[in-house]
PDB file of C-alpha atoms and ligand atoms in Angstrom:
ATOM      1  CA  UNK A   1      83.558 126.148  37.601  1.00 85.00           C
ATOM      2  CA  UNK A   2      82.678 126.229  40.682  1.00 93.00           C
ATOM      3  CA  UNK A   3      79.147 126.386  42.222  1.00 96.00           C
ATOM      4  CA  UNK A   4      78.243 126.567  45.725  1.00 96.00           C
ATOM      5  CA  UNK A   5      74.868 126.532  47.371  1.00 97.00           C
ATOM      6  CA  UNK A   6      75.308 130.137  49.753  1.00 97.00           C
ATOM      7  CA  UNK A   7      72.032 130.681  51.668  1.00 96.00           C
ATOM      8  CA  UNK A   8      68.067 130.439  51.433  1.00 96.00           C
ATOM      9  CA  UNK A   9      66.585 133.664  52.435  1.00 95.00           C
ATOM     10  CA  UNK A  10      63.222 133.746  54.124  1.00 91.00           C
ATOM     11  CA  UNK A  11      63.943 136.765  55.436  1.00 91.00           C
ATOM     12  CA  UNK A  12      65.653 140.149  54.364  1.00 92.00           C
ATOM     13  CA  UNK A  13      68.358 139.157  57.225  1.00 93.00           C
ATOM     14  CA  UNK A  14      68.990 135.663  56.002  1.00 95.00           C
ATOM     15  CA  UNK A  15      70.821 137.429  52.440  1.00 95.00           C
ATOM     16  CA  UNK A  16      74.777 136.878  52.499  1.00 95.00           C
ATOM     17  CA  UNK A  17      76.775 139.927  53.663  1.00 93.00           C
ATOM     18  CA  UNK A  18      78.874 139.386  50.878  1.00 93.00           C
ATOM     19  CA  UNK A  19      78.761 141.836  48.059  1.00 92.00           C
ATOM     20  CA  UNK A  20      79.901 140.939  44.584  1.00 95.00           C
ATOM     21  CA  UNK A  21      77.612 140.819  41.323  1.00 96.00           C
ATOM     22  CA  UNK A  22      74.837 139.529  41.554  1.00 97.00           C
ATOM     23  CA  UNK A  23      72.948 137.927  38.591  1.00 97.00           C
ATOM     24  CA  UNK A  24      68.975 137.130  38.934  1.00 97.00           C
ATOM     25  CA  UNK A  25      66.522 134.672  37.565  1.00 97.00           C
ATOM     26  CA  UNK A  26      62.994 136.351  37.475  1.00 94.00           C
ATOM     27  CA  UNK A  27      59.804 135.342  36.155  1.00 93.00           C
ATOM     28  CA  UNK A  28      56.276 133.475  36.656  1.00 92.00           C
ATOM     29  CA  UNK A  29      55.916 130.630  38.746  1.00 90.00           C
ATOM     30  CA  UNK A  30      56.764 127.438  36.936  1.00 93.00           C
ATOM     31  CA  UNK A  31      58.406 129.230  33.510  1.00 95.00           C
ATOM     32  CA  UNK A  32      62.095 126.883  34.577  1.00 96.00           C
ATOM     33  CA  UNK A  33      64.321 129.375  36.978  1.00 96.00           C
ATOM     34  CA  UNK A  34      65.659 126.907  38.820  1.00 96.00           C
ATOM     35  CA  UNK A  35      65.483 124.599  35.890  1.00 97.00           C
ATOM     36  CA  UNK A  36      67.534 126.928  33.831  1.00 97.00           C
ATOM     37  CA  UNK A  37      70.111 127.814  36.613  1.00 97.00           C
ATOM     38  CA  UNK A  38      70.802 124.065  36.971  1.00 97.00           C
ATOM     39  CA  UNK A  39      71.256 123.659  33.238  1.00 97.00           C
ATOM     40  CA  UNK A  40      73.849 126.638  33.611  1.00 96.00           C
ATOM     41  CA  UNK A  41      75.700 125.081  36.757  1.00 95.00           C
ATOM     42  CA  UNK A  42      75.427 121.762  34.825  1.00 94.00           C
ATOM     43  CA  UNK A  43      74.619 120.527  38.653  1.00 94.00           C
ATOM     44  CA  UNK A  44      71.265 118.369  38.517  1.00 92.00           C
ATOM     45  CA  UNK A  45      69.202 118.792  41.737  1.00 93.00           C
ATOM     46  CA  UNK A  46      71.599 122.221  42.810  1.00 94.00           C
ATOM     47  CA  UNK A  47      68.411 124.300  42.423  1.00 93.00           C
ATOM     48  CA  UNK A  48      65.062 122.502  43.479  1.00 91.00           C
ATOM     49  CA  UNK A  49      62.296 121.845  40.651  1.00 92.00           C
ATOM     50  CA  UNK A  50      58.581 120.599  40.302  1.00 89.00           C
ATOM     51  CA  UNK A  51      55.957 120.794  37.582  1.00 90.00           C
ATOM     52  CA  UNK A  52      53.619 121.973  40.043  1.00 85.00           C
ATOM     53  CA  UNK A  53      54.078 125.626  40.586  1.00 83.00           C
ATOM     54  CA  UNK A  54      55.168 127.597  43.898  1.00 81.00           C
ATOM     55  CA  UNK A  55      57.967 125.468  44.424  1.00 80.00           C
ATOM     56  CA  UNK A  56      60.691 128.086  45.011  1.00 82.00           C
ATOM     57  CA  UNK A  57      59.456 129.887  48.063  1.00 84.00           C
ATOM     58  CA  UNK A  58      62.817 131.646  49.142  1.00 91.00           C
ATOM     59  CA  UNK A  59      65.378 133.300  47.464  1.00 95.00           C
ATOM     60  CA  UNK A  60      68.241 130.587  46.520  1.00 96.00           C
ATOM     61  CA  UNK A  61      71.901 132.023  46.332  1.00 97.00           C
ATOM     62  CA  UNK A  62      74.383 130.492  44.371  1.00 97.00           C
ATOM     63  CA  UNK A  63      77.939 131.140  44.005  1.00 98.00           C
ATOM     64  CA  UNK A  64      80.359 130.590  41.390  1.00 97.00           C
ATOM     65  CA  UNK A  65      83.636 130.934  41.152  1.00 95.00           C
ATOM     66  CA  UNK A  66      83.810 133.075  44.135  1.00 94.00           C
ATOM     67  CA  UNK A  67      83.036 135.671  41.864  1.00 96.00           C
ATOM     68  CA  UNK A  68      79.513 136.511  41.582  1.00 97.00           C
ATOM     69  CA  UNK A  69      75.831 134.669  42.917  1.00 97.00           C
ATOM     70  CA  UNK A  70      72.833 133.301  40.742  1.00 97.00           C
ATOM     71  CA  UNK A  71      70.153 134.132  42.776  1.00 97.00           C
ATOM     72  CA  UNK A  72      66.765 132.194  42.151  1.00 95.00           C
ATOM     73  CA  UNK A  73      63.813 134.090  42.903  1.00 91.00           C
ATOM     74  CA  UNK A  74      60.143 132.373  43.922  1.00 89.00           C
ATOM     75  CA  UNK A  75      57.999 132.512  40.725  1.00 86.00           C
ATOM     76  CA  UNK A  76      55.096 135.708  40.622  1.00 80.00           C
ATOM     77  CA  UNK A  77      51.823 134.730  40.067  1.00 73.00           C
ATOM     78  CA  UNK A  78      50.954 132.178  42.169  1.00 65.00           C
ATOM     79  CA  UNK A  79      47.965 131.743  43.153  1.00 59.00           C
ATOM     80  CA  UNK A  80      47.223 128.723  45.010  1.00 58.00           C
ATOM     81  CA  UNK A  81      48.492 129.520  48.127  1.00 58.00           C
ATOM     82  CA  UNK A  82      46.932 131.669  50.569  1.00 60.00           C
ATOM     83  CA  UNK A  83      46.953 135.514  49.921  1.00 65.00           C
ATOM     84  CA  UNK A  84      49.288 135.827  53.451  1.00 67.00           C
ATOM     85  CA  UNK A  85      52.045 133.825  51.814  1.00 66.00           C
ATOM     86  CA  UNK A  86      51.856 135.041  48.710  1.00 69.00           C
ATOM     87  CA  UNK A  87      51.806 139.158  50.339  1.00 73.00           C
ATOM     88  CA  UNK A  88      55.308 136.995  51.711  1.00 76.00           C
ATOM     89  CA  UNK A  89      56.773 136.569  49.062  1.00 78.00           C
ATOM     90  CA  UNK A  90      56.017 139.925  46.992  1.00 79.00           C
ATOM     91  CA  UNK A  91      57.377 141.711  50.331  1.00 85.00           C
ATOM     92  CA  UNK A  92      60.463 139.078  49.931  1.00 88.00           C
ATOM     93  CA  UNK A  93      60.912 140.122  46.421  1.00 87.00           C
ATOM     94  CA  UNK A  94      60.495 143.872  46.968  1.00 86.00           C
ATOM     95  CA  UNK A  95      62.752 144.118  49.553  1.00 90.00           C
ATOM     96  CA  UNK A  96      65.213 141.745  47.325  1.00 92.00           C
ATOM     97  CA  UNK A  97      65.413 144.807  44.939  1.00 89.00           C
ATOM     98  CA  UNK A  98      65.717 147.400  47.241  1.00 87.00           C
ATOM     99  CA  UNK A  99      68.501 146.278  49.008  1.00 85.00           C
ATOM    100  CA  UNK A 100      71.302 144.528  46.521  1.00 86.00           C
ATOM    101  CA  UNK A 101      72.985 147.175  45.429  1.00 80.00           C
ATOM    102  CA  UNK A 102      74.858 144.967  43.469  1.00 85.00           C
ATOM    103  CA  UNK A 103      72.409 143.498  40.802  1.00 93.00           C
ATOM    104  CA  UNK A 104      74.446 143.576  37.526  1.00 95.00           C
ATOM    105  CA  UNK A 105      71.622 141.638  35.998  1.00 96.00           C
ATOM    106  CA  UNK A 106      67.827 140.564  35.874  1.00 96.00           C
ATOM    107  CA  UNK A 107      67.440 137.359  33.564  1.00 97.00           C
ATOM    108  CA  UNK A 108      63.402 137.399  32.711  1.00 97.00           C
ATOM    109  CA  UNK A 109      62.045 134.227  31.942  1.00 98.00           C
ATOM    110  CA  UNK A 110      59.276 133.640  29.936  1.00 97.00           C
ATOM    111  CA  UNK A 111      57.777 130.721  28.116  1.00 97.00           C
ATOM    112  CA  UNK A 112      58.734 130.484  24.477  1.00 98.00           C
ATOM    113  CA  UNK A 113      55.161 128.869  23.749  1.00 97.00           C
ATOM    114  CA  UNK A 114      53.150 131.820  24.415  1.00 96.00           C
ATOM    115  CA  UNK A 115      52.544 135.442  24.204  1.00 94.00           C
ATOM    116  CA  UNK A 116      54.089 137.392  27.761  1.00 95.00           C
ATOM    117  CA  UNK A 117      51.783 137.380  30.084  1.00 93.00           C
ATOM    118  CA  UNK A 118      50.159 139.875  32.537  1.00 90.00           C
ATOM    119  CA  UNK A 119      52.180 139.584  35.069  1.00 88.00           C
ATOM    120  CA  UNK A 120      55.347 139.852  32.621  1.00 92.00           C
ATOM    121  CA  UNK A 121      54.545 143.160  31.366  1.00 93.00           C
ATOM    122  CA  UNK A 122      54.041 143.934  35.231  1.00 88.00           C
ATOM    123  CA  UNK A 123      57.870 142.811  36.205  1.00 88.00           C
ATOM    124  CA  UNK A 124      59.139 144.754  32.868  1.00 91.00           C
ATOM    125  CA  UNK A 125      57.435 147.796  34.051  1.00 89.00           C
ATOM    126  CA  UNK A 126      59.489 147.158  37.575  1.00 85.00           C
ATOM    127  CA  UNK A 127      62.410 146.448  36.397  1.00 87.00           C
ATOM    128  CA  UNK A 128      61.482 149.634  33.953  1.00 87.00           C
ATOM    129  CA  UNK A 129      61.444 151.731  37.375  1.00 85.00           C
ATOM    130  CA  UNK A 130      64.544 149.979  39.161  1.00 83.00           C
ATOM    131  CA  UNK A 131      66.578 151.213  36.490  1.00 85.00           C
ATOM    132  CA  UNK A 132      67.544 146.865  36.015  1.00 83.00           C
ATOM    133  CA  UNK A 133      69.641 145.627  33.742  1.00 91.00           C
ATOM    134  CA  UNK A 134      67.480 142.750  31.798  1.00 95.00           C
ATOM    135  CA  UNK A 135      68.081 140.162  29.660  1.00 97.00           C
ATOM    136  CA  UNK A 136      64.869 138.463  28.181  1.00 98.00           C
ATOM    137  CA  UNK A 137      65.089 134.604  27.898  1.00 98.00           C
ATOM    138  CA  UNK A 138      62.672 132.397  26.038  1.00 98.00           C
ATOM    139  CA  UNK A 139      62.614 128.892  28.089  1.00 98.00           C
ATOM    140  CA  UNK A 140      61.030 126.057  26.754  1.00 98.00           C
ATOM    141  CA  UNK A 141      62.079 126.130  23.486  1.00 98.00           C
ATOM    142  CA  UNK A 142      62.326 122.567  22.916  1.00 98.00           C
ATOM    143  CA  UNK A 143      58.841 121.850  22.622  1.00 98.00           C
ATOM    144  CA  UNK A 144      58.653 124.851  19.673  1.00 97.00           C
ATOM    145  CA  UNK A 145      59.000 122.694  16.152  1.00 94.00           C
ATOM    146  CA  UNK A 146      61.725 124.276  14.486  1.00 90.00           C
ATOM    147  CA  UNK A 147      59.412 126.440  12.123  1.00 90.00           C
ATOM    148  CA  UNK A 148      57.471 127.736  15.451  1.00 95.00           C
ATOM    149  CA  UNK A 149      61.564 129.065  16.922  1.00 96.00           C
ATOM    150  CA  UNK A 150      61.808 132.084  14.665  1.00 95.00           C
ATOM    151  CA  UNK A 151      58.170 133.227  14.403  1.00 96.00           C
ATOM    152  CA  UNK A 152      57.776 132.923  18.658  1.00 97.00           C
ATOM    153  CA  UNK A 153      61.171 134.868  19.342  1.00 97.00           C
ATOM    154  CA  UNK A 154      60.065 137.376  17.427  1.00 97.00           C
ATOM    155  CA  UNK A 155      56.708 137.506  18.580  1.00 97.00           C
ATOM    156  CA  UNK A 156      57.701 138.024  22.013  1.00 98.00           C
ATOM    157  CA  UNK A 157      60.812 140.267  21.528  1.00 97.00           C
ATOM    158  CA  UNK A 158      58.287 142.906  19.081  1.00 97.00           C
ATOM    159  CA  UNK A 159      55.720 142.397  22.710  1.00 96.00           C
ATOM    160  CA  UNK A 160      58.727 143.690  25.108  1.00 96.00           C
ATOM    161  CA  UNK A 161      58.903 147.301  22.173  1.00 95.00           C
ATOM    162  CA  UNK A 162      61.706 144.807  20.241  1.00 96.00           C
ATOM    163  CA  UNK A 163      64.202 144.127  23.376  1.00 95.00           C
ATOM    164  CA  UNK A 164      66.255 141.218  22.063  1.00 96.00           C
ATOM    165  CA  UNK A 165      65.066 137.607  23.279  1.00 98.00           C
ATOM    166  CA  UNK A 166      67.695 134.737  23.773  1.00 98.00           C
ATOM    167  CA  UNK A 167      65.531 131.395  23.107  1.00 98.00           C
ATOM    168  CA  UNK A 168      66.644 128.440  26.043  1.00 98.00           C
ATOM    169  CA  UNK A 169      65.945 125.144  26.817  1.00 98.00           C
ATOM    170  CA  UNK A 170      67.426 123.331  30.300  1.00 98.00           C
ATOM    171  CA  UNK A 171      66.715 120.467  28.581  1.00 98.00           C
ATOM    172  CA  UNK A 172      68.704 120.760  25.790  1.00 98.00           C
ATOM    173  CA  UNK A 173      71.533 123.395  26.446  1.00 98.00           C
ATOM    174  CA  UNK A 174      70.183 125.621  23.491  1.00 97.00           C
ATOM    175  CA  UNK A 175      70.810 129.669  24.480  1.00 98.00           C
ATOM    176  CA  UNK A 176      73.129 128.234  27.473  1.00 98.00           C
ATOM    177  CA  UNK A 177      75.908 129.640  26.108  1.00 98.00           C
ATOM    178  CA  UNK A 178      74.365 133.398  24.809  1.00 98.00           C
ATOM    179  CA  UNK A 179      72.934 133.894  28.382  1.00 98.00           C
ATOM    180  CA  UNK A 180      76.426 133.118  30.116  1.00 97.00           C
ATOM    181  CA  UNK A 181      77.930 135.558  27.526  1.00 97.00           C
ATOM    182  CA  UNK A 182      75.842 138.018  28.529  1.00 97.00           C
ATOM    183  CA  UNK A 183      76.270 136.933  33.080  1.00 97.00           C
ATOM    184  CA  UNK A 184      79.861 137.399  32.191  1.00 96.00           C
ATOM    185  CA  UNK A 185      79.687 140.313  30.412  1.00 96.00           C
ATOM    186  CA  UNK A 186      77.640 142.318  32.827  1.00 95.00           C
ATOM    187  CA  UNK A 187      79.722 140.901  36.055  1.00 96.00           C
ATOM    188  CA  UNK A 188      82.752 142.009  34.518  1.00 95.00           C
ATOM    189  CA  UNK A 189      81.171 145.498  33.958  1.00 93.00           C
ATOM    190  CA  UNK A 190      79.722 145.542  37.607  1.00 91.00           C
ATOM    191  CA  UNK A 191      83.246 145.223  38.961  1.00 89.00           C
ATOM    192  CA  UNK A 192      85.112 147.945  36.790  1.00 89.00           C
ATOM    193  CA  UNK A 193      82.526 150.087  37.956  1.00 77.00           C
ATOM    194  CA  UNK A 194      83.351 149.660  41.450  1.00 64.00           C
TER     195      UNK A 194
HETATM  196  P1  GTP B 201      58.707 128.285  40.800  1.00 70.29           P
HETATM  197  O1  GTP B 201      60.173 127.676  41.712  1.00 70.29           O
HETATM  198  O2  GTP B 201      57.420 127.568  41.102  1.00 70.29           O
HETATM  199  O3  GTP B 201      58.951 129.553  40.319  1.00 70.29           O
HETATM  200  O4  GTP B 201      58.746 127.582  39.519  1.00 70.29           O
HETATM  201  P2  GTP B 201      60.282 127.972  38.659  1.00 70.29           P
HETATM  202  O5  GTP B 201      60.572 129.035  37.439  1.00 70.29           O
HETATM  203  O6  GTP B 201      61.713 127.334  39.350  1.00 70.29           O
HETATM  204  O7  GTP B 201      60.677 126.452  37.355  1.00 70.29           O
HETATM  205  P3  GTP B 201      60.291 124.823  37.817  1.00 70.29           P
HETATM  206  O8  GTP B 201      62.027 125.398  37.145  1.00 70.29           O
HETATM  207  O9  GTP B 201      60.691 124.399  38.831  1.00 70.29           O
HETATM  208  O10 GTP B 201      60.005 124.236  36.326  1.00 70.29           O
HETATM  209  C1  GTP B 201      59.048 123.866  35.986  1.00 70.29           C
HETATM  210  C2  GTP B 201      58.753 122.620  35.663  1.00 70.29           C
HETATM  211  O11 GTP B 201      59.160 123.433  33.810  1.00 70.29           O
HETATM  212  C3  GTP B 201      58.683 121.972  35.768  1.00 70.29           C
HETATM  213  O12 GTP B 201      58.220 120.397  35.430  1.00 70.29           O
HETATM  214  C4  GTP B 201      60.537 121.388  34.712  1.00 70.29           C
HETATM  215  O13 GTP B 201      60.798 120.081  34.604  1.00 70.29           O
HETATM  216  C5  GTP B 201      60.013 121.786  33.784  1.00 70.29           C
HETATM  217  N1  GTP B 201      61.123 122.504  32.974  1.00 70.29           N
HETATM  218  C6  GTP B 201      61.408 123.682  33.206  1.00 70.29           C
HETATM  219  N2  GTP B 201      62.633 124.324  31.976  1.00 70.29           N
HETATM  220  C7  GTP B 201      61.513 123.537  31.270  1.00 70.29           C
HETATM  221  C8  GTP B 201      62.356 123.480  29.738  1.00 70.29           C
HETATM  222  O14 GTP B 201      63.310 124.422  29.165  1.00 70.29           O
HETATM  223  N3  GTP B 201      62.159 122.309  29.014  1.00 70.29           N
HETATM  224  C9  GTP B 201      61.055 121.663  29.364  1.00 70.29           C
HETATM  225  N4  GTP B 201      60.725 120.860  29.061  1.00 70.29           N
HETATM  226  N5  GTP B 201      60.364 121.577  30.659  1.00 70.29           N
HETATM  227  C10 GTP B 201      61.221 122.712  31.393  1.00 70.29           C
HETATM  228 MG1   MG B 202      61.971 127.696  41.084  1.00 70.29          MG
END
């Protein structure tokens, strides 16, 4: 698989002109969006990650096999930056979803160790409003003991009204095969719709 970094957009005019299907990683700050992109691409350091929340501040576009973009969003709910910057990101993300007609799938990342937070629920409501196809992925599953895995998966699924949840880890790679399968299906579906 071939991966290319295409753009890092701080403002709308930096979004790529190219119109190909886009698969977006969304979720709270520090949940592991950028790490999962690196794992899915199998390229260490492709997307920058950090143990401090608020690492990704622009919208980053990575093109896979010249056919679709994986898009890394800044995290939601990072409070330590000043309010002005938070509003900037919010506006940028809102405009992203408004302007890009080619979003094939939103991968909503949540932390597998805790119940979904208010922010996770707010993101869900918004995605439902936008009618964006969505996949819930509970990450950092390497931190869960074997017996806890199934229980957490069920609890998170229940919190999202019974939607399926994929348990994943950017460290061990579990769940990535399933994620790829959904990504490919959604990309192909949006290409045949064109
Ligand atoms: P923002 O860019 O701030 O929105 O964060 P992000 O969602 O992109 O998170 P990032 O990928 O930067 O990861 C945050 C921290 O979690 C880093 O310290 C990662 O090493 C760690 N991390 C991410 N994924 C996993 C995982 O699957 N398992 C474990 N154990 N740690 C992870
Ligand atoms: Mg990030």
